[in-house]
Each structure stands twice: as structure tokens, then as C-alpha cells.
Coordinates of N, CA and C in Angstrom, one line a residue:
M1 N 0.8 -1.2 0.0 CA 0.0 0.0 0.0 C 0.9 1.2 0.0
D2 N 0.3 2.4 -0.5 CA 1.0 3.6 -0.5 C 0.7 4.3 0.8
T3 N 1.2 5.5 1.0 CA 1.1 6.2 2.3 C -0.3 6.6 2.6
R4 N -1.2 6.6 1.6 CA -2.6 6.9 1.8 C -3.5 5.6 2.0
G5 N -2.8 4.5 2.1 CA -3.6 3.2 2.3 C -4.2 2.6 1.1
R6 N -3.8 3.1 -0.1 CA -4.3 2.5 -1.3 C -3.4 1.4 -1.8
I7 N -4.1 0.3 -2.4 CA -3.3 -0.8 -2.9 C -2.5 -0.3 -4.1
K8 N -1.2 -0.6 -4.1 CA -0.3 -0.2 -5.2 C -0.6 -1.0 -6.4
T9 N -0.8 -0.3 -7.5 CA -1.0 -0.9 -8.8 C 0.3 -1.2 -9.6
K10 N 0.4 -2.4 -10.0 CA 1.6 -2.7 -10.8 C 1.5 -2.5 -12.3
G11 N 0.2 -2.5 -12.7 CA 0.0 -2.3 -14.1 C -1.5 -2.4 -14.5
F12 N -1.8 -2.5 -15.8 CA -3.2 -2.6 -16.2 C -3.2 -3.7 -17.3
I13 N -4.4 -4.3 -17.4 CA -4.7 -5.2 -18.5 C -5.9 -4.6 -19.3
I14 N -5.6 -4.4 -20.5 CA -6.7 -3.8 -21.4 C -7.1 -4.9 -22.4
R15 N -8.4 -5.2 -22.3 CA -9.0 -6.3 -23.2 C -9.9 -5.6 -24.2
H16 N -9.9 -6.1 -25.4 CA -10.8 -5.5 -26.4 C -11.1 -6.6 -27.4
K17 N -12.2 -6.5 -28.1 CA -12.6 -7.4 -29.1 C -13.6 -6.8 -30.1
R18 N -13.6 -7.3 -31.3 CA -14.7 -6.9 -32.2 C -16.0 -7.6 -31.9
E19 N -17.1 -7.0 -32.5 CA -18.3 -7.7 -32.3 C -18.2 -9.1 -32.9
Y20 N -18.6 -10.1 -32.2 CA -18.5 -11.5 -32.6 C -17.1 -12.0 -32.7
G21 N -16.1 -11.3 -32.2 CA -14.7 -11.7 -32.2 C -14.3 -12.2 -30.9
Q22 N -13.0 -12.5 -30.8 CA -12.4 -13.0 -29.5 C -11.7 -11.9 -28.8
W23 N -11.7 -12.0 -27.4 CA -11.0 -11.0 -26.6 C -9.5 -11.1 -26.9
E24 N -8.9 -9.9 -27.0 CA -7.5 -9.8 -27.1 C -7.0 -9.0 -25.9
E25 N -5.8 -9.3 -25.4 CA -5.3 -8.7 -24.2 C -4.0 -7.9 -24.4
T26 N -3.9 -6.7 -23.7 CA -2.7 -5.9 -23.8 C -2.4 -5.5 -22.3
R27 N -1.1 -5.7 -21.9 CA -0.7 -5.3 -20.6 C 0.2 -4.1 -20.7
T28 N 0.0 -3.2 -19.7 CA 0.7 -1.9 -19.7 C 1.3 -1.7 -18.3
S29 N 2.2 -0.8 -18.2 CA 2.8 -0.4 -16.9 C 1.9 0.5 -16.2
S30 N 2.0 0.6 -14.9 CA 1.2 1.5 -14.1 C 1.6 3.0 -14.3
K31 N 2.7 3.2 -14.9 CA 3.1 4.6 -15.2 C 2.4 5.1 -16.5
V32 N 1.8 4.3 -17.2 CA 1.1 4.7 -18.5 C -0.2 5.3 -18.1
A33 N -0.4 6.6 -18.5 CA -1.7 7.3 -18.3 C -2.7 7.1 -19.4
T34 N -2.2 6.9 -20.6 CA -3.1 6.7 -21.8 C -2.4 5.6 -22.6
Y35 N -3.3 4.9 -23.4 CA -2.8 3.9 -24.2 C -3.6 3.8 -25.5
T36 N -2.9 3.7 -26.6 CA -3.6 3.6 -27.9 C -3.5 2.2 -28.5
L37 N -4.7 1.6 -28.7 CA -4.8 0.3 -29.3 C -4.4 0.4 -30.8
Q38 N -3.5 -0.4 -31.2 CA -3.0 -0.4 -32.6 C -3.6 -1.5 -33.5
N39 N -3.5 -1.4 -34.8 CA -3.8 -2.4 -35.7 C -5.3 -2.9 -35.6
L40 N -6.2 -1.9 -35.4 CA -7.6 -2.2 -35.4 C -8.2 -2.1 -36.8
Q41 N -9.3 -2.8 -37.0 CA -10.0 -2.7 -38.3 C -10.7 -1.4 -38.5
C42 N -10.7 -0.9 -39.7 CA -11.4 0.3 -40.1 C -12.9 0.2 -40.0
G43 N -13.5 1.2 -39.5 CA -15.0 1.3 -39.4 C -15.6 0.1 -38.7
T44 N -15.0 -0.3 -37.6 CA -15.4 -1.5 -36.8 C -15.7 -1.1 -35.4
K45 N -16.8 -1.8 -34.9 CA -17.2 -1.6 -33.5 C -16.4 -2.5 -32.6
Y46 N -15.9 -1.9 -31.5 CA -15.1 -2.7 -30.5 C -15.7 -2.6 -29.1
Y47 N -15.5 -3.6 -28.3 CA -15.8 -3.7 -26.9 C -14.5 -3.6 -26.1
I48 N -14.4 -2.8 -25.1 CA -13.2 -2.6 -24.3 C -13.4 -2.5 -22.8
Y49 N -12.6 -3.1 -22.0 CA -12.6 -2.9 -20.6 C -11.2 -3.0 -20.1
V50 N -11.0 -2.5 -18.8 CA -9.6 -2.4 -18.2 C -9.7 -3.0 -16.8
A51 N -8.7 -3.7 -16.4 CA -8.5 -4.2 -15.1 C -7.2 -3.8 -14.5
A52 N -7.1 -3.4 -13.3 CA -5.8 -3.1 -12.6 C -5.2 -4.4 -12.1
V53 N -3.9 -4.4 -12.1 CA -3.1 -5.6 -11.6 C -2.3 -5.1 -10.4
G54 N -2.5 -5.8 -9.2 CA -1.8 -5.4 -8.0 C -1.0 -6.6 -7.5
K55 N -0.6 -6.5 -6.3 CA 0.2 -7.5 -5.7 C -0.5 -8.9 -5.6
N56 N -1.8 -8.8 -5.4 CA -2.6 -10.1 -5.3 C -3.2 -10.5 -6.6
G57 N -2.8 -9.9 -7.7 CA -3.3 -10.3 -9.0 C -4.3 -9.3 -9.6
E58 N -5.1 -9.7 -10.5 CA -6.0 -8.8 -11.2 C -7.2 -8.4 -10.4
G59 N -7.5 -7.1 -10.4 CA -8.6 -6.6 -9.7 C -9.9 -6.7 -10.5
E60 N -10.9 -6.0 -9.9 CA -12.2 -6.0 -10.6 C -12.1 -5.2 -11.9
P61 N -12.8 -5.7 -13.0 CA -12.7 -5.0 -14.3 C -13.6 -3.8 -14.3
S62 N -13.3 -2.9 -15.2 CA -14.1 -1.7 -15.4 C -15.4 -2.1 -16.1
E63 N -16.3 -1.2 -16.3 CA -17.4 -1.4 -17.2 C -16.9 -1.6 -18.6
V64 N -17.6 -2.4 -19.4 CA -17.3 -2.6 -20.8 C -17.8 -1.3 -21.6
I65 N -17.0 -0.7 -22.3 CA -17.4 0.4 -23.2 C -17.3 0.0 -24.6
T66 N -18.0 0.7 -25.5 CA -18.0 0.4 -26.9 C -17.5 1.6 -27.6
A67 N -16.7 1.4 -28.7 CA -16.2 2.4 -29.5 C -16.0 1.9 -30.9
K68 N -16.1 2.8 -31.9 CA -16.0 2.5 -33.3 C -14.9 3.2 -33.9
T69 N -14.1 2.5 -34.7 CA -13.0 3.2 -35.4 C -13.6 3.9 -36.6
E70 N -12.8 4.9 -37.1 CA -13.3 5.7 -38.2 C -13.4 4.9 -39.5
G71 N -14.4 5.3 -40.3 CA -14.6 4.6 -41.6 C -16.0 4.0 -41.7
N72 N -16.5 3.8 -42.9 CA -17.8 3.4 -43.2 C -17.8 2.4 -44.4
A73 N -19.0 1.8 -44.6 CA -19.1 0.9 -45.8 C -19.0 1.8 -47.0
P74 N -18.8 1.1 -48.2 CA -18.6 1.9 -49.4 C -19.8 2.8 -49.8
I75 N -19.5 3.8 -50.5 CA -20.6 4.8 -50.9 C -20.8 4.7 -52.4
A76 N -22.1 4.5 -52.7 CA -22.4 4.3 -54.2 C -22.4 5.6 -54.9
P77 N -22.0 5.6 -56.1 CA -22.0 6.9 -56.9 C -23.3 7.1 -57.6
R78 N -23.5 8.3 -58.2 CA -24.6 8.6 -59.0 C -24.5 7.8 -60.4
K79 N -25.6 7.5 -61.0 CA -25.6 6.8 -62.3 C -24.8 7.5 -63.4
D80 N -25.0 8.8 -63.4 CA -24.3 9.6 -64.5 C -22.8 9.5 -64.4
N81 N -22.2 9.3 -63.2 CA -20.8 9.2 -63.1 C -20.3 7.7 -63.1
F82 N -21.2 6.8 -63.3 CA -20.9 5.4 -63.0 C -21.1 4.5 -64.2
I83 N -22.1 4.7 -65.1 CA -22.4 3.8 -66.2 C -22.4 4.6 -67.5
I84 N -21.6 4.0 -68.5 CA -21.6 4.5 -69.8 C -22.2 3.4 -70.7
S85 N -23.1 3.9 -71.6 CA -23.9 2.9 -72.4 C -23.6 3.2 -73.9
N86 N -23.7 2.1 -74.7 CA -23.7 2.2 -76.1 C -24.8 1.2 -76.6
S87 N -24.8 0.8 -77.8 CA -25.9 0.0 -78.4 C -26.0 -1.4 -77.8
T88 N -24.9 -2.0 -77.6 CA -24.9 -3.4 -77.1 C -24.1 -3.7 -75.9
S89 N -23.7 -2.7 -75.2 CA -22.9 -2.9 -74.0 C -23.0 -1.8 -73.0
L90 N -22.7 -2.1 -71.7 CA -22.7 -1.1 -70.7 C -21.3 -1.1 -70.0
V91 N -20.7 0.0 -69.7 CA -19.4 0.1 -69.0 C -19.7 0.6 -67.6
I92 N -19.3 -0.3 -66.6 CA -19.5 0.1 -65.2 C -18.2 0.6 -64.7
Q93 N -18.1 1.9 -64.3 CA -16.9 2.5 -63.8 C -16.8 2.3 -62.3
L94 N -16.1 1.3 -61.9 CA -16.0 0.9 -60.5 C -15.2 2.0 -59.7
R95 N -14.3 2.7 -60.4 CA -13.5 3.7 -59.6 C -14.4 4.9 -59.2
A96 N -15.6 5.0 -59.6 CA -16.5 6.0 -59.2 C -17.0 5.8 -57.8
W97 N -16.9 4.6 -57.3 CA -17.3 4.4 -55.9 C -16.4 5.0 -54.9
E98 N -16.9 5.5 -53.8 CA -16.1 6.0 -52.7 C -15.9 4.8 -51.7
D99 N -14.7 4.7 -51.1 CA -14.4 3.5 -50.3 C -14.9 3.7 -48.8
G100 N -15.4 4.8 -48.4 CA -15.8 5.1 -47.1 C -14.7 5.2 -46.1
G101 N -13.5 5.3 -46.6 CA -12.3 5.5 -45.8 C -11.6 4.2 -45.4
C102 N -12.2 3.1 -45.8 CA -11.7 1.8 -45.4 C -11.1 0.9 -46.5
G103 N -11.2 1.4 -47.8 CA -10.7 0.7 -48.9 C -11.6 -0.4 -49.3
I104 N -12.0 -0.5 -50.6 CA -12.9 -1.5 -51.1 C -12.1 -2.8 -51.4
K105 N -12.6 -3.9 -50.9 CA -12.0 -5.2 -51.1 C -12.4 -5.8 -52.4
S106 N -13.7 -5.8 -52.7 CA -14.2 -6.5 -53.9 C -15.6 -5.9 -54.3
F107 N -15.9 -6.2 -55.6 CA -17.2 -5.9 -56.1 C -17.9 -7.1 -56.7
V108 N -19.2 -7.1 -56.7 CA -20.0 -8.1 -57.5 C -21.0 -7.3 -58.3
V109 N -21.1 -7.7 -59.6 CA -21.9 -6.9 -60.6 C -22.9 -7.9 -61.2
R110 N -24.2 -7.6 -61.1 CA -25.3 -8.4 -61.8 C -26.1 -7.5 -62.6
Y111 N -26.8 -8.1 -63.6 CA -27.7 -7.3 -64.4 C -28.9 -8.2 -64.9
K112 N -30.0 -7.5 -65.4 CA -31.1 -8.2 -65.9 C -31.9 -7.2 -66.7
R113 N -32.7 -7.7 -67.6 CA -33.7 -6.8 -68.3 C -34.7 -6.2 -67.3
L114 N -35.0 -5.0 -67.5 CA -36.0 -4.3 -66.6 C -37.3 -5.1 -66.7
H115 N -37.9 -5.2 -65.5 CA -39.2 -5.9 -65.3 C -39.1 -7.4 -65.5
T116 N -37.9 -8.0 -65.5 CA -37.8 -9.4 -65.4 C -37.2 -9.8 -64.1
T117 N -37.2 -11.1 -63.8 CA -36.8 -11.5 -62.4 C -35.4 -12.2 -62.3
E118 N -34.9 -12.7 -63.4 CA -33.6 -13.5 -63.4 C -32.4 -12.6 -63.5
W119 N -31.6 -12.5 -62.5 CA -30.4 -11.7 -62.5 C -29.2 -12.6 -63.1
K120 N -28.4 -12.0 -63.9 CA -27.3 -12.6 -64.5 C -26.0 -12.1 -63.9
M121 N -25.0 -12.9 -63.7 CA -23.7 -12.5 -63.1 C -22.9 -11.9 -64.2
A122 N -22.5 -10.6 -64.0 CA -21.5 -10.0 -65.0 C -20.1 -10.2 -64.5
A123 N -19.9 -10.1 -63.2 CA -18.5 -10.3 -62.7 C -18.6 -10.5 -61.1
S124 N -17.8 -11.3 -60.6 CA -17.8 -11.5 -59.1 C -16.4 -11.5 -58.6
S125 N -16.3 -11.2 -57.3 CA -14.9 -11.1 -56.6 C -14.0 -10.2 -57.4
I126 N -14.5 -9.1 -57.8 CA -13.6 -8.1 -58.6 C -12.8 -7.3 -57.6
S127 N -11.5 -7.3 -57.8 CA -10.6 -6.5 -56.8 C -10.7 -5.0 -57.1
Q128 N -10.3 -4.3 -56.1 CA -10.4 -2.8 -56.1 C -9.4 -2.3 -57.2
Q129 N -8.5 -3.1 -57.6 CA -7.5 -2.6 -58.7 C -8.2 -2.5 -60.1
Q130 N -9.3 -3.3 -60.2 CA -10.0 -3.3 -61.5 C -10.8 -2.1 -61.6
E131 N -10.6 -1.3 -62.7 CA -11.3 0.0 -62.7 C -12.7 -0.1 -63.4
K132 N -13.0 -1.1 -64.2 CA -14.3 -1.1 -64.9 C -14.7 -2.5 -65.2
V133 N -16.0 -2.7 -65.4 CA -16.5 -4.0 -65.9 C -17.4 -3.7 -67.1
V134 N -17.3 -4.4 -68.2 CA -18.0 -4.2 -69.4 C -19.0 -5.4 -69.5
I135 N -20.3 -5.0 -69.6 CA -21.4 -6.0 -69.8 C -21.7 -6.0 -71.3
R136 N -21.5 -7.1 -72.0 CA -21.6 -7.1 -73.5 C -22.8 -7.9 -73.9
D137 N -23.0 -7.9 -75.3 CA -24.1 -8.6 -75.9 C -25.5 -8.3 -75.4
L138 N -25.7 -7.0 -75.2 CA -27.0 -6.6 -74.8 C -27.9 -6.2 -76.0
S139 N -29.2 -6.0 -75.8 CA -30.1 -5.7 -76.9 C -30.1 -4.1 -77.1
P140 N -30.1 -3.6 -78.3 CA -30.1 -2.2 -78.5 C -31.4 -1.6 -78.0
G141 N -31.4 -0.3 -77.5 CA -32.6 0.4 -77.1 C -33.4 -0.3 -76.1
T142 N -32.7 -0.9 -75.1 CA -33.4 -1.7 -74.1 C -33.0 -1.3 -72.7
W143 N -34.0 -1.2 -71.8 CA -33.8 -0.9 -70.4 C -33.3 -2.1 -69.6
Y144 N -32.3 -1.8 -68.8 CA -31.7 -2.9 -67.9 C -31.6 -2.4 -66.5
S145 N -31.6 -3.4 -65.5 CA -31.3 -3.1 -64.1 C -29.9 -3.6 -63.8
I146 N -29.1 -2.8 -63.2 CA -27.8 -3.1 -62.8 C -27.7 -3.1 -61.3
R147 N -27.2 -4.2 -60.7 CA -27.0 -4.3 -59.2 C -25.5 -4.5 -58.9
V148 N -25.0 -3.6 -58.1 CA -23.6 -3.7 -57.8 C -23.5 -3.7 -56.2
T149 N -22.7 -4.7 -55.8 CA -22.4 -4.8 -54.3 C -20.9 -4.6 -54.1
A150 N -20.6 -3.6 -53.2 CA -19.2 -3.3 -52.9 C -19.0 -3.7 -51.4
H151 N -17.8 -4.3 -51.2 CA -17.5 -4.8 -49.9 C -16.2 -4.2 -49.3
N152 N -16.2 -3.8 -48.1 CA -15.0 -3.5 -47.4 C -15.1 -4.0 -45.9
V153 N -14.1 -3.7 -45.1 CA -14.1 -4.3 -43.7 C -15.2 -3.7 -42.9
A154 N -15.7 -2.5 -43.2 CA -16.8 -1.9 -42.5 C -18.2 -2.4 -42.8
G155 N -18.3 -3.1 -44.0 CA -19.6 -3.6 -44.4 C -19.7 -3.6 -45.9
S156 N -21.0 -3.8 -46.3 CA -21.3 -3.9 -47.7 C -22.4 -3.0 -48.1
T157 N -22.3 -2.5 -49.3 CA -23.3 -1.6 -49.9 C -23.8 -2.1 -51.2
V158 N -25.2 -2.2 -51.3 CA -25.8 -2.7 -52.5 C -26.5 -1.5 -53.2
A159 N -26.2 -1.3 -54.5 CA -26.9 -0.2 -55.2 C -27.4 -0.8 -56.5
E160 N -28.7 -0.3 -56.9 CA -29.3 -0.7 -58.1 C -29.5 0.5 -59.0
Y161 N -29.3 0.3 -60.3 CA -29.5 1.4 -61.3 C -30.3 0.9 -62.4
E162 N -31.1 1.8 -63.0 CA -31.8 1.5 -64.2 C -31.2 2.3 -65.4
V163 N -30.8 1.6 -66.4 CA -30.1 2.3 -67.5 C -30.5 1.6 -68.8
A164 N -30.5 2.4 -69.9 CA -30.9 1.8 -71.2 C -29.7 1.9 -72.2
T165 N -29.6 0.8 -73.0 CA -28.6 0.9 -74.1 C -29.1 1.8 -75.2
L166 N -28.2 2.3 -76.0 CA -28.6 3.2 -77.1 C -29.2 2.4 -78.2
T167 N -29.9 3.0 -79.1 CA -30.4 2.3 -80.3 C -29.3 2.1 -81.3
L168 N -29.5 1.4 -82.4 CA -28.5 1.0 -83.3 C -27.9 2.3 -84.0
D169 N -28.7 3.3 -84.1 CA -28.2 4.6 -84.7 C -27.6 5.5 -83.7
G170 N -27.5 5.0 -82.4 CA -26.8 5.8 -81.3 C -27.8 6.8 -80.6
S171 N -29.1 6.6 -80.8 CA -30.0 7.5 -80.1 C -30.4 6.9 -78.8
T172 N -30.9 7.8 -77.9 CA -31.3 7.4 -76.6 C -32.8 6.9 -76.7
V173 N -33.2 6.1 -75.8 CA -34.6 5.6 -75.8 C -35.4 6.4 -74.9
A174 N -36.8 6.3 -75.0 CA -37.7 7.1 -74.1 C -37.5 6.7 -72.7
P175 N -37.8 7.7 -71.8 CA -37.7 7.4 -70.3 C -38.7 6.3 -69.9
I176 N -38.4 5.7 -68.8 CA -39.3 4.6 -68.4 C -40.7 5.0 -68.2
L177 N -41.0 6.1 -67.6 CA -42.3 6.5 -67.3 C -43.1 6.7 -68.6
L178 N -42.4 7.3 -69.6 CA -43.1 7.5 -70.9 C -43.4 6.2 -71.6
L179 N -42.5 5.2 -71.5 CA -42.7 3.9 -72.1 C -43.9 3.2 -71.4
E180 N -44.0 3.3 -70.1 CA -45.1 2.7 -69.3 C -46.4 3.4 -69.7
S181 N -46.3 4.7 -69.9 CA -47.5 5.4 -70.4 C -48.0 4.9 -71.7
R182 N -47.1 4.7 -72.6 CA -47.4 4.2 -74.0 C -48.0 2.9 -73.9
E183 N -47.5 2.0 -73.0 CA -48.0 0.7 -72.9 C -49.4 0.7 -72.4
S184 N -49.7 1.6 -71.5 CA -51.1 1.8 -71.0 C -52.0 2.3 -72.1
I185 N -51.5 3.2 -72.9 CA -52.3 3.7 -74.1 C -52.6 2.6 -75.0
N186 N -51.6 1.7 -75.3 CA -51.9 0.6 -76.2 C -52.9 -0.3 -75.7
I187 N -52.9 -0.6 -74.4 CA -53.9 -1.4 -73.8 C -55.3 -0.9 -74.1
W188 N -55.5 0.5 -73.8 CA -56.8 1.1 -74.0 C -57.2 1.1 -75.5
E189 N -56.2 1.2 -76.3 CA -56.5 1.2 -77.8 C -57.1 -0.2 -78.1
D190 N -56.5 -1.2 -77.6 CA -57.0 -2.6 -77.8 C -58.4 -2.7 -77.3
V191 N -58.7 -2.2 -76.1 CA -60.0 -2.2 -75.5 C -61.0 -1.5 -76.4
N192 N -60.6 -0.4 -76.9 CA -61.6 0.4 -77.8 C -61.9 -0.4 -79.0
I193 N -61.0 -1.3 -79.4 CA -61.3 -2.1 -80.6 C -62.2 -3.3 -80.2
I194 N -61.9 -3.9 -79.0 CA -62.6 -5.1 -78.6 C -64.0 -4.8 -78.2
V195 N -64.2 -3.7 -77.5 CA -65.6 -3.4 -76.9 C -66.6 -3.3 -78.0
P196 N -66.4 -2.6 -79.2 CA -67.4 -2.6 -80.2 C -67.7 -3.9 -80.8
I197 N -66.7 -4.8 -80.9 CA -66.9 -6.1 -81.4 C -67.8 -6.9 -80.5
V198 N -67.4 -6.8 -79.2 CA -68.2 -7.6 -78.2 C -69.7 -7.1 -78.2
A199 N -69.9 -5.8 -78.3 CA -71.2 -5.2 -78.3 C -72.0 -5.7 -79.5
A200 N -71.3 -5.8 -80.7 CA -72.0 -6.2 -81.9 C -72.4 -7.7 -81.8
V201 N -71.5 -8.5 -81.2 CA -71.8 -9.9 -81.0 C -73.0 -10.1 -80.1
I202 N -73.1 -9.3 -79.0 CA -74.2 -9.3 -78.1 C -75.5 -8.9 -78.8
A203 N -75.4 -7.9 -79.6 CA -76.6 -7.4 -80.3 C -77.1 -8.5 -81.3
L204 N -76.2 -9.1 -82.0 CA -76.5 -10.2 -82.9 C -77.2 -11.3 -82.2
T205 N -76.6 -11.7 -81.0 CA -77.2 -12.8 -80.2 C -78.6 -12.5 -79.8
V206 N -78.9 -11.2 -79.4 CA -80.2 -10.8 -79.0 C -81.2 -10.9 -80.2
V207 N -80.7 -10.4 -81.4 CA -81.6 -10.5 -82.6 C -81.9 -11.9 -82.9
I208 N -80.9 -12.8 -82.9 CA -81.2 -14.2 -83.2 C -82.2 -14.8 -82.2
G209 N -82.0 -14.4 -80.9 CA -82.9 -14.9 -79.9 C -84.3 -14.5 -80.1
V210 N -84.5 -13.2 -80.5 CA -85.9 -12.7 -80.8 C -86.5 -13.5 -82.0
A211 N -85.7 -13.7 -83.0 CA -86.2 -14.3 -84.2 C -86.6 -15.8 -83.9
V212 N -85.8 -16.5 -83.1 CA -86.2 -17.8 -82.7 C -87.5 -17.8 -81.9
C213 N -87.7 -16.9 -81.0 CA -89.0 -16.8 -80.3 C -90.2 -16.6 -81.2
V214 N -90.0 -15.7 -82.2 CA -91.1 -15.4 -83.1 C -91.4 -16.6 -83.9
C215 N -90.4 -17.4 -84.4 CA -90.7 -18.6 -85.1 C -91.4 -19.6 -84.3
V216 N -91.0 -19.8 -83.0 CA -91.7 -20.7 -82.2 C -93.1 -20.4 -81.9
K217 N -93.4 -19.1 -81.8 CA -94.8 -18.6 -81.5 C -95.7 -18.9 -82.8
K218 N -95.1 -18.6 -84.0 CA -95.8 -18.9 -85.2 C -96.2 -20.3 -85.4
R219 N -95.3 -21.2 -85.0 CA -95.6 -22.7 -85.1 C -96.7 -23.1 -84.2
H220 N -96.6 -22.5 -82.9 CA -97.7 -22.9 -82.0 C -99.0 -22.3 -82.4
G221 N -99.0 -21.1 -83.1 CA -100.2 -20.5 -83.6 C -100.8 -21.3 -84.7
A222 N -99.9 -21.9 -85.5 CA -100.4 -22.7 -86.6 C -101.1 -24.0 -86.1

């Protein structure tokens, strides 16, 4: 004990772990007032507690505190800065992604025709050194959905984009809302054709029914 009756501390044990990880231990001298944990993962949550070490061994631990290192999951770019289209292919500019401060480890790129359900793999496990992915053999003047997943140690980000290939002469296609509006108009045009036909069939059926009734009455009258 010191002159004030306090137990003399020989040092400290600092324990820390990532979420779902294993506890790691660091021992320091009692003369150390502050300590910096090194080699931690970027953008990661940690649990930390400290225990003093005295003559009789390790004392009661402190409360467990939580702290997060700087950095976040990747940040998706805007479509205008990310995808270049021509008539039969789309160029995905991977370098347009921001790494969130942690460095992107890999990308996965999928695509499909708009309003369909089956995703096709364009590329997987793409390293951060690869600057672009080219999706080839697409149909001209067609809308597609592009799904990109970017991974780093802080997490994963999934972003979806809707983009159209150019027509064969290099022109852009109509926006999605306009196309859907046209499809609705076409449906109504079909209805306007069908309704008069159905009405005519019904009218003809009524006329035939009346004629049959008249014939039956005449026979009974005879």
C-alpha cells in the first residue's frame, strides 16, 4: 500500500474485441496514463474494458465500453458518373465508388432486363484494382437493371441502377415513365377495338334470340 492506504497498482490489463470476435489482451505499466490500441480494423465496433493488476493479482474489471474506429461501408456513386452505355454494352466505372475510408476489397456486378426476375452475373470477386466492368451482348434500345455490391471491412453496400442501351443509330430511348404510359395507351386502344366487337356480338345474339322466339310462336299458332 502507499502512504494513503491504497493498494499499489503494478500495471493494467486492457482487453478488447470486435463484435462476434475473440477477446485480445494488452498489458501496460502502471506509469502509463493513456494507451492507444493499434492495428484495429477500419470502421469497426469494438468492446473494451480495463482491469488493474496489483500484488494479489488482477482486480475488478471496469465497465465494458463500446467504440467504433473511423470509416464506413462503401458509398455508391450517381448513375451519371458510373455507367456508360452504347448500343450493345454497358461500361461500369468501378472507380466512381467511394471507399468510405476503409478501402474497397471487392465488387459483385449483376444485371437483368428491366421488369424481369432473373439476375445474370456479370462479374464477381472483382478486386479494387480493376477500374471497370463491361457488360456485353445486350439488346439495343433496351432498359436494364444493374445491381452492384461493394465490400470493405466496415460492411457492404448494394446499389441498383436502371439504364438503357442506345439504339443502333446511337439515339437514346424514351424514359421509363413514358414507355409505361405508352403501354397503357396501347392497352386502352385494344379495349376500344374489342368493346365494339363484343357489343356487336351481343346485339346479334339478341336479334337471333328474338327471331327464334317469333318462329316458335308462329308454329304454336299454326
